[in-house]
Coordinates of C-alpha atoms in Angstrom, one line a residue:
X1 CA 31.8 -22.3 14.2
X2 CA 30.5 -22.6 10.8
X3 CA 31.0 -26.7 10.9
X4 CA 29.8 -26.5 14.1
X5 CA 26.3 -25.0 13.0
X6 CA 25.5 -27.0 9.9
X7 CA 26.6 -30.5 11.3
X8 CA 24.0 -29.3 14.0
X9 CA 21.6 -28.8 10.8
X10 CA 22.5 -32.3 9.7
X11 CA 21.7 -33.8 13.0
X12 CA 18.5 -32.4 13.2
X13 CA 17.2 -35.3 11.3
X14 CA 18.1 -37.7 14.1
X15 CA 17.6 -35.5 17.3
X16 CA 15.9 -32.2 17.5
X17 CA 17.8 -28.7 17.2
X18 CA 18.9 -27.4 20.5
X19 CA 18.7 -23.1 21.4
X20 CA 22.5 -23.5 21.8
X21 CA 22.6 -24.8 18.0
X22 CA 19.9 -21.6 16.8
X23 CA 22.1 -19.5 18.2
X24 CA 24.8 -20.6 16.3
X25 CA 23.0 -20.7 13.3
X26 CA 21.8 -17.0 13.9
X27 CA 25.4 -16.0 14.6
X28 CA 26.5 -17.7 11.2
X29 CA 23.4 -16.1 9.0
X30 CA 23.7 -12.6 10.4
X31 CA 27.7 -12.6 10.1
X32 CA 27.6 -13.9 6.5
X33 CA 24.8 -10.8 5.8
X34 CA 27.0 -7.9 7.2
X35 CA 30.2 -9.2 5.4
X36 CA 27.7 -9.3 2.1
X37 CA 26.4 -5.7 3.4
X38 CA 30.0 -4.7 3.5
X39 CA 30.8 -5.8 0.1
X40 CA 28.3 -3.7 -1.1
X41 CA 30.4 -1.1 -0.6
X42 CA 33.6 -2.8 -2.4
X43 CA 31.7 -3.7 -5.7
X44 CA 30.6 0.0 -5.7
X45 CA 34.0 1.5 -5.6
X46 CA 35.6 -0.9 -8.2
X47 CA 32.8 -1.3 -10.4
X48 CA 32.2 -4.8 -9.8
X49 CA 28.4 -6.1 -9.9
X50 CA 28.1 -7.5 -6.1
X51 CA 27.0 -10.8 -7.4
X52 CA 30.5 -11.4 -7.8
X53 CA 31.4 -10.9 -3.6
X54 CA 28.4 -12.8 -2.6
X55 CA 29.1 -16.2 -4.8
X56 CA 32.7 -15.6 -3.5
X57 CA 31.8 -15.8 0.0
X58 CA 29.5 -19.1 -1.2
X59 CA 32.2 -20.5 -2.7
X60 CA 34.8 -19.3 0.5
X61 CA 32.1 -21.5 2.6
X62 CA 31.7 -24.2 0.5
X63 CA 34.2 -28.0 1.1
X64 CA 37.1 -26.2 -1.3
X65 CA 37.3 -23.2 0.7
X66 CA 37.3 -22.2 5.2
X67 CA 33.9 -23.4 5.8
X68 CA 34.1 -26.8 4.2
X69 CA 30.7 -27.3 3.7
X70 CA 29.1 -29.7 1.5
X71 CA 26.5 -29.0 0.1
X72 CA 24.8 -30.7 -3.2
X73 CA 21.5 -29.9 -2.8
X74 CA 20.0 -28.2 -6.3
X75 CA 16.8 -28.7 -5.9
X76 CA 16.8 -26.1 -3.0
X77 CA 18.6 -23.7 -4.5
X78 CA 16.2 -24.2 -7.5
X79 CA 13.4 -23.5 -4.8
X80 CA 14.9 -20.6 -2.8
X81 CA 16.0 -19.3 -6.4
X82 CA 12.9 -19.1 -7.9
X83 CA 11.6 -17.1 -4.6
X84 CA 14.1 -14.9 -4.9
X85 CA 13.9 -14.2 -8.6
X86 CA 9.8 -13.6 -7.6
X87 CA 11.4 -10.9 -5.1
X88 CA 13.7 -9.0 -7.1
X89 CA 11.9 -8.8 -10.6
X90 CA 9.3 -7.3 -7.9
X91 CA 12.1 -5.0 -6.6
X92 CA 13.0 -4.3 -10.6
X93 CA 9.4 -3.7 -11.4
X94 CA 8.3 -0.5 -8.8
X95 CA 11.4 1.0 -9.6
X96 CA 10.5 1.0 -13.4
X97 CA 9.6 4.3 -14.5
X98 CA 6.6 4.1 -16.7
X99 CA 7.4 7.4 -18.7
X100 CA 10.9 5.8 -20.0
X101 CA 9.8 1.8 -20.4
X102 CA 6.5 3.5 -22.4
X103 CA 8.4 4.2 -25.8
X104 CA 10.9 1.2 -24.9
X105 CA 8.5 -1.3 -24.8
X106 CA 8.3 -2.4 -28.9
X107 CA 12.3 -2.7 -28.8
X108 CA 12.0 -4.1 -25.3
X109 CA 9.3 -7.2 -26.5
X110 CA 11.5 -7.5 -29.4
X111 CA 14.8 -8.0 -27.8
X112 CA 12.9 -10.4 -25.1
X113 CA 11.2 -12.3 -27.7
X114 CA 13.2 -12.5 -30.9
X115 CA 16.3 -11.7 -29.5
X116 CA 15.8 -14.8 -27.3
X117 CA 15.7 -17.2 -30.0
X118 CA 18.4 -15.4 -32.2
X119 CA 20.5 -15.8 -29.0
X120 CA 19.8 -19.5 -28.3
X121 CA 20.0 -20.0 -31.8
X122 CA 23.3 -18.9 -32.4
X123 CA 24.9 -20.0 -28.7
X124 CA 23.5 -23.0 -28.7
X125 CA 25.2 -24.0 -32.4
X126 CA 28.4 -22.5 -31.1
X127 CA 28.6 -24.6 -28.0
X128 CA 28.0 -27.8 -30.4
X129 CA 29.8 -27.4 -33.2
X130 CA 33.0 -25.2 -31.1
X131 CA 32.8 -27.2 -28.2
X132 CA 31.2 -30.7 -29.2
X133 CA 28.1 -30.5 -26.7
X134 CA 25.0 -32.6 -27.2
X135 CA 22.3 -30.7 -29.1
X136 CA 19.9 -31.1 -26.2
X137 CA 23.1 -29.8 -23.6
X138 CA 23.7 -26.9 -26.2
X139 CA 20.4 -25.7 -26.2
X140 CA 19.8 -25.9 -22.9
X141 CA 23.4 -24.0 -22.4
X142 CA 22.0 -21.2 -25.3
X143 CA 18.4 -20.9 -23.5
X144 CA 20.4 -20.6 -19.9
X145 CA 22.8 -17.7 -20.6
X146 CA 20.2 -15.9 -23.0
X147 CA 18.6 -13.9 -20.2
X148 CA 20.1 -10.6 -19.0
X149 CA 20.6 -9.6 -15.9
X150 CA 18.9 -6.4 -14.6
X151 CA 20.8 -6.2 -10.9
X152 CA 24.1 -6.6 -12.5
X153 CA 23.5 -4.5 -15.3
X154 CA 22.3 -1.2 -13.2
X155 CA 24.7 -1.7 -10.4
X156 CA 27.6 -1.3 -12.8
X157 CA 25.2 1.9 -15.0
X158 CA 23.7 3.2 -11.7
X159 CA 26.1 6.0 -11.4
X160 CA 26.2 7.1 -14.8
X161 CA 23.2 9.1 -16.6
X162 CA 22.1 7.6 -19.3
X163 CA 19.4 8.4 -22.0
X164 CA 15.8 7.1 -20.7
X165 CA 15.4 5.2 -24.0
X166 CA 18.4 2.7 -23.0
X167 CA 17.3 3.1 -19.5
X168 CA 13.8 1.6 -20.4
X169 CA 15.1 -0.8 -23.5
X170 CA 17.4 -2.7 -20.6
X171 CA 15.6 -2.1 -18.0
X172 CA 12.2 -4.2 -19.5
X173 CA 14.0 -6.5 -21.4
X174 CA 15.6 -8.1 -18.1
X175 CA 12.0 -8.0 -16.8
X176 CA 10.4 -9.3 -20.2
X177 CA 13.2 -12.5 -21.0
X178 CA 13.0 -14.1 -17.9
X179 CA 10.0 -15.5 -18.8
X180 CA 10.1 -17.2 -22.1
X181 CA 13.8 -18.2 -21.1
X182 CA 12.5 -20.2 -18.0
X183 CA 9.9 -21.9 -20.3
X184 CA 12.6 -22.4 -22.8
X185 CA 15.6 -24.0 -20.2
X186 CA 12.2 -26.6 -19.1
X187 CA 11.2 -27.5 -22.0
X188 CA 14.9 -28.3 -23.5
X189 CA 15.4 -30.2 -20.1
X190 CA 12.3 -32.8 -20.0
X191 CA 12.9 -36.2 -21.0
X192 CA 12.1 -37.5 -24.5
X193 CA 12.6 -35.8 -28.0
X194 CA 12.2 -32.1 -28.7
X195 CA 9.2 -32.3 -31.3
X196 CA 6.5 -29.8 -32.3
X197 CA 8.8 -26.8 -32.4
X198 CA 5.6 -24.9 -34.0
X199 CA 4.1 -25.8 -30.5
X200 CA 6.4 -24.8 -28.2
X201 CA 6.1 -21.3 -29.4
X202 CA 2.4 -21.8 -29.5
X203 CA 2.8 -22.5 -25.6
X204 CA 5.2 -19.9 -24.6
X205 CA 3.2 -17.2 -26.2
X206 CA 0.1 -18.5 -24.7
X207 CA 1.5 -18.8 -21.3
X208 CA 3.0 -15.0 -21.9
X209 CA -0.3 -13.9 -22.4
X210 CA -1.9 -15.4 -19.6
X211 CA 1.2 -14.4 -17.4
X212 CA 0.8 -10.5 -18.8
X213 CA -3.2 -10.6 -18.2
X214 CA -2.9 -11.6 -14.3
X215 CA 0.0 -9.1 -14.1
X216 CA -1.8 -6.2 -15.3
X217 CA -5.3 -7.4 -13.1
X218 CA -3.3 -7.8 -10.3
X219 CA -1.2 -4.8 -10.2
X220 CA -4.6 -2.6 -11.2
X221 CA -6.8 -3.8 -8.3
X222 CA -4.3 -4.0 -6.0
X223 CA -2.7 -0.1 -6.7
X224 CA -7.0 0.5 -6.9
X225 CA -7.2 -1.2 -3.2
X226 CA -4.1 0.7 -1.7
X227 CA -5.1 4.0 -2.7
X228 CA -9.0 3.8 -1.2
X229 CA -7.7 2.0 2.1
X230 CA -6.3 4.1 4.7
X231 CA -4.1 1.2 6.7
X232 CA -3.9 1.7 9.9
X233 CA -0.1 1.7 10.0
X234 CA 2.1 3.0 7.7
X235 CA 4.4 -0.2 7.8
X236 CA 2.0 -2.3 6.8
X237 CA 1.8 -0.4 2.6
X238 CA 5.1 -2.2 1.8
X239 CA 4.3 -5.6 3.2
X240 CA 0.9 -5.6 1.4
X241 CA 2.9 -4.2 -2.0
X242 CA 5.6 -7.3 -1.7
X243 CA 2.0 -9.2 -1.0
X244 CA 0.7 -8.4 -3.5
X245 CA 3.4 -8.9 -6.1
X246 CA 4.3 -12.6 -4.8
X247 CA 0.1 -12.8 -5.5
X248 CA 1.0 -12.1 -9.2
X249 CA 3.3 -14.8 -9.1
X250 CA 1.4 -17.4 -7.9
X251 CA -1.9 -16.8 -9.3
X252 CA 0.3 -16.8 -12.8
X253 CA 2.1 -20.0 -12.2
X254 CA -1.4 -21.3 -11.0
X255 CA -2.9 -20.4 -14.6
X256 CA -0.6 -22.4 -16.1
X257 CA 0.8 -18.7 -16.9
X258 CA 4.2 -17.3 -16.9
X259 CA 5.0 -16.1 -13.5
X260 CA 7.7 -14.0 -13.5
X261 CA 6.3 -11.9 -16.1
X262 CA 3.0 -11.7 -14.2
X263 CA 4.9 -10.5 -11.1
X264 CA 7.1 -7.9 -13.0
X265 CA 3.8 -6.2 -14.7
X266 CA 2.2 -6.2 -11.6
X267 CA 5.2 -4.7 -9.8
X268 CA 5.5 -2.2 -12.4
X269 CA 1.6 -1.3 -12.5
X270 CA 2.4 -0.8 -8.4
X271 CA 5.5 1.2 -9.0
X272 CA 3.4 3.7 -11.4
X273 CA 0.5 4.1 -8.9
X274 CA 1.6 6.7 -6.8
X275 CA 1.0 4.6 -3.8
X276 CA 0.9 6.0 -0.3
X277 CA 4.3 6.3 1.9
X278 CA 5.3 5.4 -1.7
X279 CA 9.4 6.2 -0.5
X280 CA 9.1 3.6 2.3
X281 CA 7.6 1.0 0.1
X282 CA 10.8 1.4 -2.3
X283 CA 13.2 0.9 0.4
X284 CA 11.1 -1.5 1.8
X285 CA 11.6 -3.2 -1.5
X286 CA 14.9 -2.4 -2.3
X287 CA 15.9 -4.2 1.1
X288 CA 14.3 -7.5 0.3
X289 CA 15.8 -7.1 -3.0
X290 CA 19.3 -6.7 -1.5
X291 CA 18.3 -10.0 1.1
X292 CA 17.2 -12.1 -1.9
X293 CA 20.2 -11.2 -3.7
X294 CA 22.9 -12.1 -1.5
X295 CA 21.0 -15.4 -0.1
X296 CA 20.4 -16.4 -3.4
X297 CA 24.2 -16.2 -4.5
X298 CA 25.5 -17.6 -0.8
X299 CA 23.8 -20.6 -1.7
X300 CA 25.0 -20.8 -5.7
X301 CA 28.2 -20.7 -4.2
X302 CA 28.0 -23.4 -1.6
X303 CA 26.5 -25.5 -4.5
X304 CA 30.0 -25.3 -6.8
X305 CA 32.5 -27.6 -6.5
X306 CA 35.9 -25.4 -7.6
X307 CA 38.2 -28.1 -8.2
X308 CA 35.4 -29.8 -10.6
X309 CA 35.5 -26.7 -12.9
X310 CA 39.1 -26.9 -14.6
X311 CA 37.9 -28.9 -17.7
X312 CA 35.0 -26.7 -18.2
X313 CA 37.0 -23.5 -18.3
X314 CA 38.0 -23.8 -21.5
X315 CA 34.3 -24.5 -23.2
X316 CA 32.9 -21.3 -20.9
X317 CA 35.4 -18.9 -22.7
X318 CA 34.5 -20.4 -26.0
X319 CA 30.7 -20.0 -25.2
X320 CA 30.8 -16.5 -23.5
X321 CA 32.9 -15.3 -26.2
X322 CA 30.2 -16.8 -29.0
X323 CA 27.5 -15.1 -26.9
X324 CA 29.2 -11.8 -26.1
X325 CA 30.6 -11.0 -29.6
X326 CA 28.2 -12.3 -31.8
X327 CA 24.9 -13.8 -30.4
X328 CA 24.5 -10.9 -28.1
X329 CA 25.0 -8.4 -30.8
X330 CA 23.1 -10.1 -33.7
X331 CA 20.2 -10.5 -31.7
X332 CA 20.5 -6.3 -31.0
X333 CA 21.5 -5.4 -34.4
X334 CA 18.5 -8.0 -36.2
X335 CA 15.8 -6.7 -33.3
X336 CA 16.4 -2.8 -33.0
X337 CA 16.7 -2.3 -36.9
X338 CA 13.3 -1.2 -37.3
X339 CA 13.5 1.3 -34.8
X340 CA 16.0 2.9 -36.0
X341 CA 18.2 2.8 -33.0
X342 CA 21.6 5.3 -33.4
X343 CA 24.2 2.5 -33.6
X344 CA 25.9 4.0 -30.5
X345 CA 23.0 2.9 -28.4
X346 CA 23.0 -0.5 -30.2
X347 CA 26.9 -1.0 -29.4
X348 CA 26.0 -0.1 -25.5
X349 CA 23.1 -3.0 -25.1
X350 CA 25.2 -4.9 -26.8
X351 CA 27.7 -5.3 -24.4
X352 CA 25.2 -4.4 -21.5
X353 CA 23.7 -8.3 -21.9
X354 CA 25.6 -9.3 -18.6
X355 CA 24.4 -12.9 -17.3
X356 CA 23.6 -12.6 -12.9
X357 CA 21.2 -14.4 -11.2
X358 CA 18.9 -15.8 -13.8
X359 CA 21.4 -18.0 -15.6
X360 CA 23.0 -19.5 -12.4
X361 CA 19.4 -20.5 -11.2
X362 CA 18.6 -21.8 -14.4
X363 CA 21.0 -24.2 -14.6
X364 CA 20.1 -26.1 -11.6
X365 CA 16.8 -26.6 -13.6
X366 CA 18.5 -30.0 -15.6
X367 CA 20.3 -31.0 -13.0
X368 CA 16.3 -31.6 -10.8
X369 CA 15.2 -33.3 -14.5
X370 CA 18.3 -35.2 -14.4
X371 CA 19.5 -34.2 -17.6
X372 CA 23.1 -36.0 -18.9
X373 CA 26.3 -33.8 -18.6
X374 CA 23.7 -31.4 -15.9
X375 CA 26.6 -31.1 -13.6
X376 CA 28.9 -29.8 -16.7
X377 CA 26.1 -27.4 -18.0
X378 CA 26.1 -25.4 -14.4
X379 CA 29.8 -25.4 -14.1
X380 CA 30.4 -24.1 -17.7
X381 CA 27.4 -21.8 -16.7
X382 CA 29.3 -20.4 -13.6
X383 CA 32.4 -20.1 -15.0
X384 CA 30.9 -18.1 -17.8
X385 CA 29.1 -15.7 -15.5
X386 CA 32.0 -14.9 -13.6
X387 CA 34.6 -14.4 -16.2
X388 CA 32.5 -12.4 -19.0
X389 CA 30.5 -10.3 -15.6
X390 CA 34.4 -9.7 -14.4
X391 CA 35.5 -8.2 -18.3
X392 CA 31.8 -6.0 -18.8
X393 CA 31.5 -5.3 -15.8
X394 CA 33.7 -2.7 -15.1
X395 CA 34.1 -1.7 -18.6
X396 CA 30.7 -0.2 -19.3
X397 CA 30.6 2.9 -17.8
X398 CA 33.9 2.9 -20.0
X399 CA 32.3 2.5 -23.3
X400 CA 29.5 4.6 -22.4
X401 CA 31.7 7.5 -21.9
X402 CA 33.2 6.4 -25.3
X403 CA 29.9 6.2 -27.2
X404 CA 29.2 9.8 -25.8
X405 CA 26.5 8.1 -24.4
X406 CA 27.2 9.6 -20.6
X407 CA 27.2 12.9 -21.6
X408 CA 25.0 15.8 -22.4
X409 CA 22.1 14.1 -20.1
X410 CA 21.1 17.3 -17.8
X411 CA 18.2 15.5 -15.6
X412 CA 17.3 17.3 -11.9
X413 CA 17.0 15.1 -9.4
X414 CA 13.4 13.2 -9.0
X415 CA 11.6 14.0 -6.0
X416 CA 10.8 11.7 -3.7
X417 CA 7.2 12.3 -2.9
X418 CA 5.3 10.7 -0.1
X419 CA 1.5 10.6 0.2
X420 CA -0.4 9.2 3.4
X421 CA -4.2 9.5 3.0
X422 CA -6.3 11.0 5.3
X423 CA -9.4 9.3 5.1
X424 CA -11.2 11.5 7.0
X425 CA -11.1 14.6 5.4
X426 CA -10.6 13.4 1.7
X427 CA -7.2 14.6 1.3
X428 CA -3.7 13.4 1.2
X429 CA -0.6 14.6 3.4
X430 CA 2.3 14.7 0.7
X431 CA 5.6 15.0 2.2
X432 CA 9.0 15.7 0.0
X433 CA 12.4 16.3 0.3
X434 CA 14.5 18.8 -2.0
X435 CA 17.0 16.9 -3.3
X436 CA 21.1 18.5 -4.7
X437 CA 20.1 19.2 -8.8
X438 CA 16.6 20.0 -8.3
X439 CA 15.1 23.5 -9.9
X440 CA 12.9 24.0 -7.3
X441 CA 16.0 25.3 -5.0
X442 CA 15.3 29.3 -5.2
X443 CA 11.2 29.1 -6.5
X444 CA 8.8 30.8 -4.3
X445 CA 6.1 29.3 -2.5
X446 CA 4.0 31.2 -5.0
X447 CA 5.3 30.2 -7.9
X448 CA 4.8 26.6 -7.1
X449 CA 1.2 27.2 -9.1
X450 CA -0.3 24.0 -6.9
X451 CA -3.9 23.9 -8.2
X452 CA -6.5 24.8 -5.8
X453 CA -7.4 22.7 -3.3
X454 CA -3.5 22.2 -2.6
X455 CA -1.1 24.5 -0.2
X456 CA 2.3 24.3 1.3
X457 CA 1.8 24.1 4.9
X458 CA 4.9 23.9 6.4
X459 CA 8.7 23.9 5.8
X460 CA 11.7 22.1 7.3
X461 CA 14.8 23.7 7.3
X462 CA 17.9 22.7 9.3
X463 CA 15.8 21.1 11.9
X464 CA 13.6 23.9 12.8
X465 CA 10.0 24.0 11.2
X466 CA 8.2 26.9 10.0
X467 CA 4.7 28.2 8.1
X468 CA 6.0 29.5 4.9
X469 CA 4.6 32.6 3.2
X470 CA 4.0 33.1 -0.6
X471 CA 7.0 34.6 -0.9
X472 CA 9.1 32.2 1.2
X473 CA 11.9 30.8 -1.1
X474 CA 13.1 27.1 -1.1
X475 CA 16.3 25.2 -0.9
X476 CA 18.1 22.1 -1.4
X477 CA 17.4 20.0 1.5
X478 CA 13.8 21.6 2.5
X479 CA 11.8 19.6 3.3
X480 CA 8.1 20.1 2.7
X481 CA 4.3 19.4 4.1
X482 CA 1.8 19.7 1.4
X483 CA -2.1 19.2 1.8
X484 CA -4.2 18.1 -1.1
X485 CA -7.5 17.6 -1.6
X486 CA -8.9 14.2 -3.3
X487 CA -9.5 15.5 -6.9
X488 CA -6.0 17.5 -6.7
X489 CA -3.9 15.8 -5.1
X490 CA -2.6 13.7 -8.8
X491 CA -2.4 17.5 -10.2
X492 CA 0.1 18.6 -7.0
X493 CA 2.1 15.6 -7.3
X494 CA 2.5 16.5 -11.1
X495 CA 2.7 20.0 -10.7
X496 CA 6.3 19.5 -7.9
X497 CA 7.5 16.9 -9.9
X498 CA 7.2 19.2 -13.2
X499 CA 8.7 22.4 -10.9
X500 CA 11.8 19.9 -9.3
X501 CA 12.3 19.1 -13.4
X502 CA 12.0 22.5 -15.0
X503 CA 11.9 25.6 -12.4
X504 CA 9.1 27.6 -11.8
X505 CA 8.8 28.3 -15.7
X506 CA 7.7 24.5 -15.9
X507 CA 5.0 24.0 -18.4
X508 CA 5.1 27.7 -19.9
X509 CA 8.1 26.6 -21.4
X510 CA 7.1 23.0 -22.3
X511 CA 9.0 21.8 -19.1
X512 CA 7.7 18.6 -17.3
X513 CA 3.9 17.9 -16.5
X514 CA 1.0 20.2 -15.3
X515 CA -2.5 19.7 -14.9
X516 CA -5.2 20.9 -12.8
X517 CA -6.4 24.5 -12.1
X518 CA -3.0 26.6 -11.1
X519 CA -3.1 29.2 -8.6

């Protein structure tokens, strides 16, 4: 069935598509996406990053596996890359928390800036001198693998707790090295001599700057926008977030700024906001993040050819293993040192630096420019990827239990707090769930403290709703109806964020954040 469909795709160019063929199309896409859905479920039980199962079912599609489909096409999977990169750094962006990436972001910009070039530096002289590259392949090779990962990093730590200072280090770094990375890999890969070194970095600052200005506009007037407009549908807050994000994007790339960086401030500006039907719009995200994902990686994997990649095995150990054990760590060591980072935490992003989709993406970048050897860079790429995502992968949570790094972290459960305006009355309806680990299980209405102007007006509890009273007590999977008026409804959101934290002794005992006039 799968020949069937794409020869129809290939005949489209010399008679037009028929409903039989869209149907078969339809039946192919939407199989592939619940095997990839199903996946998910594998890579979370053995620890595996699900990049992994989708470029496996790529490969399993492609002419060396069932499907035996050839497909050679890199400038498409450059394009379709690039729009799915847009989508998940926007995913990765309104999931940042601003109170951890805050005090992360000088080690962050330092790891994403200086521990870029250390990194191509000392990976692109190991893949010359240890494997005999070209300069201009090994630099491109060093610039390629030199950008983390954030999907692959947090799938593999999402289930362990982890201090908020590695959270936000990782976290905005993945966001931050995209960017000079990408300007990097095109530079390296345009024909002619690599001259004016002092200008290239003159160029990829300015075009940082510009990228991070846009970014920060975009996401301000656009949270600024969403929180004065009452939409008339609820639905319609997470398609103009994702909207607004892919505006980033492209009014950066337009400005001759960096993008991705521009859509990844944005996102996080957004994410920070306290946007209405705020939960929605993260699943709403988290979704396209998941589509992008598995598309993206489908396709990488229908654009390998396995039986080319057995002479380039060798040189992709000999890489990875330059990158992992002494680029990687350098850079971390060289760029956290005046931060005084314990060396526990430094050992932990060290071997958190695992390569997903960036890299792959990028190294379809020289084979558009037609670069010499293009086809070698990506395979030596992809086998890298693979092999050295295969050995960290599963080994992190691992060394983070080693480090002591997994332990001792005692954070409730964040609520999930959703707002929908109501114009007319200048208030906001917040709605919120009591999640398992939250201290506001057993606190009394009253002992909320809301400030004035805000009141708990009614209570779910297995299914059957209720007004509460002051002294009505709450419990794990409550869920609850609060009213706030305009100039409170900030302090309420603070106040049940600070109580779900730290009890109802939250802020007398220095215990998350108040504000506002308490009742």
């Amino acid at each position: 069935m799968v020949r069937v469909a794409i020869r129809a795709v290939r005949q489209g160019r010399e008679r037009p598509l028929t409903v039989h063929h869209l149907n078969q199309l339809l039946l192919v896409c939407s199989l592939v996406l619940l095997i990839a859905v199903a996946a998910v479920r594998i890579s979370s039980r053995s620890g595996l990053p699900s990049l992994l199962v989708y470029l496996a079912i790529g490969v399993a599609m492609g002419q060396d596996g069932i499907g035996d489909i050839h497909f050679d096409n890199a400038e498409l999977v450059q394009v379709i890359g690039y729009a799915a990169l847009v989508v998940i750094l926007a995913e990765g962006g309104l999931g940042t928390k601003w109170k951890e990436a805050k005090p992360a972001l000088p080690a962050a910009s330092a790891l994403a800036l200086a521990g870029v070039a250390v990194s191509v530096g000392v990976t692109a002289a190991g893949a010359h001198y240890l494997t005999g590259l070209e300069w201009r392949q090994a630099l491109i090779v060093g610039a390629v693998v030199s950008s983390t990962d954030a999907a692959a990093v947090f799938s593999v730590l999402r289930r362990i707790p982890l201090p908020s200072r590695i959270v936000g280090t990782l976290e905005a770094e993945s966001g931050f090295n995209d960017a000079p990375v990408v300007i990097l890999v095109v530079a390296f890969s345009t024909a002619g001599p690599i001259e004016h070194w002092y200008a290239l970095l003159g160029e990829i600052a300015l075009e940082l700057v510009i990228g991070a200005v846009i970014g920060l506009a975009v996401g301000w007037l656009g949270s600024l926008g969403l929180k004065h407009v009452a939409l008339p549908a609820s639905g319609l807050y997470p398609i103009a977030v994702m909207s607004i994000a892919v505006t980033a994007y492209a009014a950066g790339a337009m400005a001759h700024g960096s993008g991705f960086l521009a859509v990844y401030l944005a996102s996080m500006v957004m994410g920070n906001a306290r946007l209405p039907h705020w939960p929605a719009t993260r699943g709403f995200a988290d979704g396209l993040g998941w589509l992008a994902q598995i598309g993206m990686f489908v396709l990488l994997g229908l654009l390998v050819t396995p039986h080319e990649l057995g002479d380039d095995i060798l040189p992709a150990l000999v890489i990875g293993l330059v990158l992992t054990m002494v680029a990687r760590p350098l850079s971390v060591v060289l760029c956290l040192m005046p931060f005084r980072v314990p060396w526990q935490e430094q050992a932990l992003m060290s071997w958190a630096g695992l390569r997903g989709a960036v890299p792959i993406v990028l190294a379809t970048i020289p084979m558009v420019e037609g670069v010499d050897g293009s086809r070698r860079i990506f395979n030596i790429v992809f086998v890298l990827v693979v092999v050295y995502t295969l050995v960290q992968g599963p080994t992190l949570p691992w060394l983070a239990r080693k480090l002591r790094l997994g332990k001792g972290v005692d954070e409730a459960a964040d609520l999930g707090i959703e707002s929908a305006p109501l114009e007319r009355l200048r208030g906001h309806l917040l709605s919120l769930t009591i999640p398992e680990g939250s201290k506001m299980h057993g606190v009394e209405v009253s002992e909320l403290r809301l400030p004035t102007g805000a009141a708990v007006t009614l209570v779910v509890r297995d299914g059957k709703s209720f007004v509460p009273l002051p002294t009505t007590g709450l419990r794990r999977g409550d869920e609850l109806l609060v009213v706030a008026t305009d100039p409170v409804r900030d302090a309420a959101e603070a106040r049940l964020r600070a109580v779900g934290h730290g009890g109802k002794l939250a802020g007398w005992l220095g215990t998350g954040e108040t504000s506002g006039n308490h009742r």
